[in-house]
PDB file of C-alpha atoms and ligand atoms in Angstrom:
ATOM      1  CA  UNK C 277      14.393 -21.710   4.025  1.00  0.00           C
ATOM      2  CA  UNK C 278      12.170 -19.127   5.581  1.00  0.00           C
ATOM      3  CA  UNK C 279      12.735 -15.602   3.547  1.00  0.00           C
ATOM      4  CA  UNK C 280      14.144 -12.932   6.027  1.00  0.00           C
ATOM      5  CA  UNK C 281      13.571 -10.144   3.908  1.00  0.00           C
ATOM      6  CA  UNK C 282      10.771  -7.369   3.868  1.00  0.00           C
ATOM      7  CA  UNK C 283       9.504  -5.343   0.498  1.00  0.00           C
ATOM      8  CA  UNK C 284       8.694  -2.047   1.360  1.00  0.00           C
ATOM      9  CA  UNK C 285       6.298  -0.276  -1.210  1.00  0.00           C
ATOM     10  CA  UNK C 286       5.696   3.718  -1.538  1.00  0.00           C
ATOM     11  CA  UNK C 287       3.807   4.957  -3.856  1.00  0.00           C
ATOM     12  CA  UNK C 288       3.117   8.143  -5.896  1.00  0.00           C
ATOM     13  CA  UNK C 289       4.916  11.124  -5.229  1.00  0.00           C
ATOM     14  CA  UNK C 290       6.494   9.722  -1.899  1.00  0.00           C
ATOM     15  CA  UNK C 291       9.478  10.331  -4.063  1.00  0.00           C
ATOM     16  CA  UNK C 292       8.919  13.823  -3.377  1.00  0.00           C
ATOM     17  CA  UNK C 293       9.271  13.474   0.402  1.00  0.00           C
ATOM     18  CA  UNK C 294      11.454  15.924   2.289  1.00  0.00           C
ATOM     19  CA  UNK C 295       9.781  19.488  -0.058  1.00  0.00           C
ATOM     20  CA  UNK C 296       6.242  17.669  -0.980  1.00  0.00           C
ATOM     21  CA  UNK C 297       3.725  19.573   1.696  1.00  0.00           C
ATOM     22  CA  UNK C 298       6.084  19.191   4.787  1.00  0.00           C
ATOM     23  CA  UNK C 299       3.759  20.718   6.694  1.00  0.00           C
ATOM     24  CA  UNK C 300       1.702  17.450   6.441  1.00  0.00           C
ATOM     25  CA  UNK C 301       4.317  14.938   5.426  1.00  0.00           C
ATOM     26  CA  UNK C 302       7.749  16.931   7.260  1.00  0.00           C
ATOM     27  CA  UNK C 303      11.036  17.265   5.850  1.00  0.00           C
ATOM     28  CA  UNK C 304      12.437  13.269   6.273  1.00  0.00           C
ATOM     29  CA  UNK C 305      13.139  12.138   2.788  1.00  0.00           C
ATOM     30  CA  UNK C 306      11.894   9.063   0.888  1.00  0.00           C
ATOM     31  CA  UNK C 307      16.033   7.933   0.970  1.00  0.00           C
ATOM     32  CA  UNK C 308      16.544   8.760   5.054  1.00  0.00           C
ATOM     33  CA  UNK C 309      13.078   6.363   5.006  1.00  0.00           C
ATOM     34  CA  UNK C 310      14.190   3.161   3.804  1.00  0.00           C
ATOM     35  CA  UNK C 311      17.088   3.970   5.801  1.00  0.00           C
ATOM     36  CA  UNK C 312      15.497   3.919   8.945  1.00  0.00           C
ATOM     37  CA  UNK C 313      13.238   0.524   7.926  1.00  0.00           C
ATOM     38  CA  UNK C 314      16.508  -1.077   6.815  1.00  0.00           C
ATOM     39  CA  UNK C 315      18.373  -0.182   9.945  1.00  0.00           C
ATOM     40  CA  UNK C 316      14.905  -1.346  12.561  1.00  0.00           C
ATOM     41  CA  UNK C 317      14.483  -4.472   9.759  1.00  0.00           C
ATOM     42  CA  UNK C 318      18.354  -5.452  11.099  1.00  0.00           C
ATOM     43  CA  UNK C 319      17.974  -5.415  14.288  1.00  0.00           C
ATOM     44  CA  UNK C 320      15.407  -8.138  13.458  1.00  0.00           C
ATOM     45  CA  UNK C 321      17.657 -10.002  11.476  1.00  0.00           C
ATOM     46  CA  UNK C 322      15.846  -9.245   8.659  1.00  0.00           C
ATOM     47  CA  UNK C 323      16.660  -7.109   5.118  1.00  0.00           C
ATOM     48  CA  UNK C 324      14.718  -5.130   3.218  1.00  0.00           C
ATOM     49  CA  UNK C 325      14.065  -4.737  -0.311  1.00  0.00           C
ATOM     50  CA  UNK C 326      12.463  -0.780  -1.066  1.00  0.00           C
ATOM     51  CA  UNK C 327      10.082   0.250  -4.322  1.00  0.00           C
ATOM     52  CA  UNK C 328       8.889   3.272  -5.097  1.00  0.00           C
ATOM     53  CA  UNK C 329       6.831   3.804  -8.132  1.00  0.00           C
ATOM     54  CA  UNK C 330       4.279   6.401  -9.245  1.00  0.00           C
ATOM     55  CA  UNK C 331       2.866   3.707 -11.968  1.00  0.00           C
ATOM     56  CA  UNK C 332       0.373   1.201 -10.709  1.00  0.00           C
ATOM     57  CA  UNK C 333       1.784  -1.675 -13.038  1.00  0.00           C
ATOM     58  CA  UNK C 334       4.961  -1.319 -11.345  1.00  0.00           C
ATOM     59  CA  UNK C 335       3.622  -1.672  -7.548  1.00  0.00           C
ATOM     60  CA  UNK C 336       1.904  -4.471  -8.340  1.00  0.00           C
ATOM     61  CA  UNK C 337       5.191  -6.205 -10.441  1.00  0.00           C
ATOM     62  CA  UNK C 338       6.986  -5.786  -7.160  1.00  0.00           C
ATOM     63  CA  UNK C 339       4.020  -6.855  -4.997  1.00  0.00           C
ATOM     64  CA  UNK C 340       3.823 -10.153  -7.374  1.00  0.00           C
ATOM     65  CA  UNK C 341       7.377 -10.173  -7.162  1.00  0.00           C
ATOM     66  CA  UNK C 342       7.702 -10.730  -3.219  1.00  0.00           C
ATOM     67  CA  UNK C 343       6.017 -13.786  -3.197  1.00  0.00           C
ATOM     68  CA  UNK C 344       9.478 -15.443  -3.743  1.00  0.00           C
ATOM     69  CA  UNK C 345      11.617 -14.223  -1.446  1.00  0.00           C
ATOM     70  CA  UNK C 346       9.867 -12.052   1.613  1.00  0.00           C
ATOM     71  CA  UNK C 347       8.362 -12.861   4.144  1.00  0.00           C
ATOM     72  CA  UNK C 348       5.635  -9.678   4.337  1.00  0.00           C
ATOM     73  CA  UNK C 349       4.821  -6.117   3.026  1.00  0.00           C
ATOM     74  CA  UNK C 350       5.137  -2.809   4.292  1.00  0.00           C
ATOM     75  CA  UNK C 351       2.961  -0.233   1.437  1.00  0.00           C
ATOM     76  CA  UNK C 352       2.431   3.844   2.024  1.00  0.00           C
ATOM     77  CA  UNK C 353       0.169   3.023  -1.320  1.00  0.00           C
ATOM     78  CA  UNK C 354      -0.225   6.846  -1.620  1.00  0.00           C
ATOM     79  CA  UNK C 355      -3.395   8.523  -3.275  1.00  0.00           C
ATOM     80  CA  UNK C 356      -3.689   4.308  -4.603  1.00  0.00           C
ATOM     81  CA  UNK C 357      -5.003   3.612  -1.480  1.00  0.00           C
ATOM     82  CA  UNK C 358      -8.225   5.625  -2.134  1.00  0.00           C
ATOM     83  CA  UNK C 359      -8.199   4.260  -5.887  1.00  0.00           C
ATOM     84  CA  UNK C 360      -6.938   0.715  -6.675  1.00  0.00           C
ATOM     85  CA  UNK C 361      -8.804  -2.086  -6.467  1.00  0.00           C
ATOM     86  CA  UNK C 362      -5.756  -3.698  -8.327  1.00  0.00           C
ATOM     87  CA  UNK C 363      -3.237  -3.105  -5.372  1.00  0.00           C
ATOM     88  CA  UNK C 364      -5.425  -4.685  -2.971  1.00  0.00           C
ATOM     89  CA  UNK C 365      -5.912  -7.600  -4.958  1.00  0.00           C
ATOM     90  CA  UNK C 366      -2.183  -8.053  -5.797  1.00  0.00           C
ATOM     91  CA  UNK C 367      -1.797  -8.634  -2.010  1.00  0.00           C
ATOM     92  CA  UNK C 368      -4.281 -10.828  -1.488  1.00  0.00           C
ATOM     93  CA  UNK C 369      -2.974 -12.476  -4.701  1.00  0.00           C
ATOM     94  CA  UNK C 370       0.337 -12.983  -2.469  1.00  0.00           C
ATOM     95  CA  UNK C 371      -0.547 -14.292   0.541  1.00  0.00           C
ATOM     96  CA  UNK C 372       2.114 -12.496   2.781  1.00  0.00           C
ATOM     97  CA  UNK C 373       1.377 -10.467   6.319  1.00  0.00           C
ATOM     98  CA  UNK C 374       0.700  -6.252   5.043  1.00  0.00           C
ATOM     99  CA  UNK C 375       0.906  -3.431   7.253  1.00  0.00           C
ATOM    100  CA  UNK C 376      -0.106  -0.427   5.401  1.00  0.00           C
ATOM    101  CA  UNK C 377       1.708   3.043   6.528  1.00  0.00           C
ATOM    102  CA  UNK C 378       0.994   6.535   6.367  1.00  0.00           C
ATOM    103  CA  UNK C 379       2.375   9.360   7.378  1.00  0.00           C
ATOM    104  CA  UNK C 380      -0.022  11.967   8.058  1.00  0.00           C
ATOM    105  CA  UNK C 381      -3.677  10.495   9.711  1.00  0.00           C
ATOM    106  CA  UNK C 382      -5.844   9.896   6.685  1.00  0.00           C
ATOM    107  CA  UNK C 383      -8.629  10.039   8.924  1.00  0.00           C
ATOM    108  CA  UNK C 384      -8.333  13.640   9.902  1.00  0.00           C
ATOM    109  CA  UNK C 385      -8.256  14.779   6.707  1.00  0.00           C
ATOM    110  CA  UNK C 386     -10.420  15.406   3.390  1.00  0.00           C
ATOM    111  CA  UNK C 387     -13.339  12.775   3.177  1.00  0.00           C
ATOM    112  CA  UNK C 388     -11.994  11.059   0.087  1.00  0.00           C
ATOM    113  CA  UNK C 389      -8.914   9.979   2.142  1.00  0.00           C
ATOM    114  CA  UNK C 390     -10.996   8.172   4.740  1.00  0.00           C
ATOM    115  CA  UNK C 391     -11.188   4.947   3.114  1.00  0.00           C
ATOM    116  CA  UNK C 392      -8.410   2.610   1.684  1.00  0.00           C
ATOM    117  CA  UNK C 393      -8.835  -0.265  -0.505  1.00  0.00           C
ATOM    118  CA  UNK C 394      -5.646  -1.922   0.996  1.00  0.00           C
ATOM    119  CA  UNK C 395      -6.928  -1.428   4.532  1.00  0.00           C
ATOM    120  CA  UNK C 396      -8.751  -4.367   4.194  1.00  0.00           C
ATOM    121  CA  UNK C 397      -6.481  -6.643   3.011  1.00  0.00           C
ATOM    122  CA  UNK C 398      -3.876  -5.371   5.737  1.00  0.00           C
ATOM    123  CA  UNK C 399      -2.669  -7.115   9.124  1.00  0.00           C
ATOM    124  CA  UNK C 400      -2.035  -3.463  10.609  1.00  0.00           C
ATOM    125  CA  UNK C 401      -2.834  -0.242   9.581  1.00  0.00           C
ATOM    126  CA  UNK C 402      -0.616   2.620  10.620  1.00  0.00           C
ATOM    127  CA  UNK C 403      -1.696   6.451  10.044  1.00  0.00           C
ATOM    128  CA  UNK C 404      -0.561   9.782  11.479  1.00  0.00           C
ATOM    129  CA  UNK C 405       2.982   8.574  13.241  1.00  0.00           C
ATOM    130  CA  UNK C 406       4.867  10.054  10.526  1.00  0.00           C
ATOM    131  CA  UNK C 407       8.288   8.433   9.351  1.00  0.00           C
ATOM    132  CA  UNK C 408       8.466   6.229  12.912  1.00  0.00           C
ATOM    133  CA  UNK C 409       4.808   4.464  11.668  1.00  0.00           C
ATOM    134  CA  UNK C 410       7.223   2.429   8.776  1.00  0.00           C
ATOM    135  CA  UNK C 411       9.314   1.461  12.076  1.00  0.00           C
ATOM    136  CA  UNK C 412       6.208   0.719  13.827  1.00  0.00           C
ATOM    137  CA  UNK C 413       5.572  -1.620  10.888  1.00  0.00           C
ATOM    138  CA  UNK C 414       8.881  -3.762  11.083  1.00  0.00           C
ATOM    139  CA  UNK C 415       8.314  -3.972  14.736  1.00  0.00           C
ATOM    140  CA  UNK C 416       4.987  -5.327  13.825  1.00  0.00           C
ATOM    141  CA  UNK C 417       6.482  -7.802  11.034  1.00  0.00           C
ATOM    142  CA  UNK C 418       9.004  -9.200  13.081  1.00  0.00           C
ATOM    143  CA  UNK C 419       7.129  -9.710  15.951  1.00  0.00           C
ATOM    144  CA  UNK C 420       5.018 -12.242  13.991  1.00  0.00           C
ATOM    145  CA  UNK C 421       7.620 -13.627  11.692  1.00  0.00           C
ATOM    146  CA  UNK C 422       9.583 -14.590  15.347  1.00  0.00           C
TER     147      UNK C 422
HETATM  148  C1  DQA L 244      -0.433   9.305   2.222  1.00  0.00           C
HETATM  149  C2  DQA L 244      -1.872   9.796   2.332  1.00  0.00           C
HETATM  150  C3  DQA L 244      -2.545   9.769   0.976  1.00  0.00           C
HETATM  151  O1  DQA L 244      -3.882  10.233   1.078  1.00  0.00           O
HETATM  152  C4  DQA L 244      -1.799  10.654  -0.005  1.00  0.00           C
HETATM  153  O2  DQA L 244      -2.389  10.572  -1.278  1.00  0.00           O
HETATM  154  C5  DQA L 244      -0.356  10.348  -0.047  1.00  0.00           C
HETATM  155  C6  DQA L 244       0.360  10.073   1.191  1.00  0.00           C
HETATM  156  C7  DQA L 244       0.317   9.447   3.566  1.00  0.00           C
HETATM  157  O3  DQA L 244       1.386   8.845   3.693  1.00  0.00           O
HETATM  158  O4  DQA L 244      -0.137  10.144   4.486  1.00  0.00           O
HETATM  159  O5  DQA L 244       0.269  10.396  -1.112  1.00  0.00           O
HETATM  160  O6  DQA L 244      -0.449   7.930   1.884  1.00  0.00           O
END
């Protein structure tokens, strides 16, 4: 049976979403997040299962993990994006469609944020759409798992 189900990753101190800099990351809370992917992943038929670490070892546990029963990735790997060869390898290791998320545009901000290990292991990379860029990302899933 094909796994309808999508893990959704967020790393380091996305737990803090909703006070942590809102001027770059707003006020929407990690909890109202995996709200909105759970409600978009439904309309696709599809569930979702939500992580949030701020250790390494436990992203990739739940990366390993998804192998068995989803059918792709959505990550906002945090400052790990910038750092962890390990992440990026875990998905590769798995073998399922990524789309990596986040919120504010990495791009327009401090050099060392410009580059992302995971980018190149991802299907899709979405950066600067705020909360609605995790929607963006079941959209994206679904539309391929369909
Ligand atoms: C982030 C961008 C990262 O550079 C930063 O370390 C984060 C959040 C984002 O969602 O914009 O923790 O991934």
């Amino acid at each position: 049976m094909t796994a309808r189900q999508l893990l959704l990753v967020n790393g380091p101190n996305l737990n803090l979403l909703g006070t942590r800099q809102p001027e770059i990351y707003g006020s929407t809370t990690l909890a109202q997040i995996e709200q909105q992917v759970s409600e978009a992943a439904a309309e696709h038929g599809l569930q979702v299962r939500a992580v949030q670490s701020n250790h390494e070892g436990v992203l990739i546990d739940a990366i390993h993990a998804a192998r068995a029963d989803c059918a792709g990735i959505i990550i906002n790997p945090g400052a790990y994006s910038h750092t962890s060869v390990a992440i990026a390898d875990a998905l590769t290791g798995v073998d399922l469609p990524v789309v990596e998320v986040h919120l504010s545009n990495i791009h327009r901000r401090e050099a060392f944020r410009h580059h992302s290990y995971v980018s190149a292991v991802a299907e899709a990379v979405i950066a600067g759409a705020g909360p609605r860029g995790y929607v963006f990302a079941v959209a994206h899933l679904a539309g391929r798992l369909s």
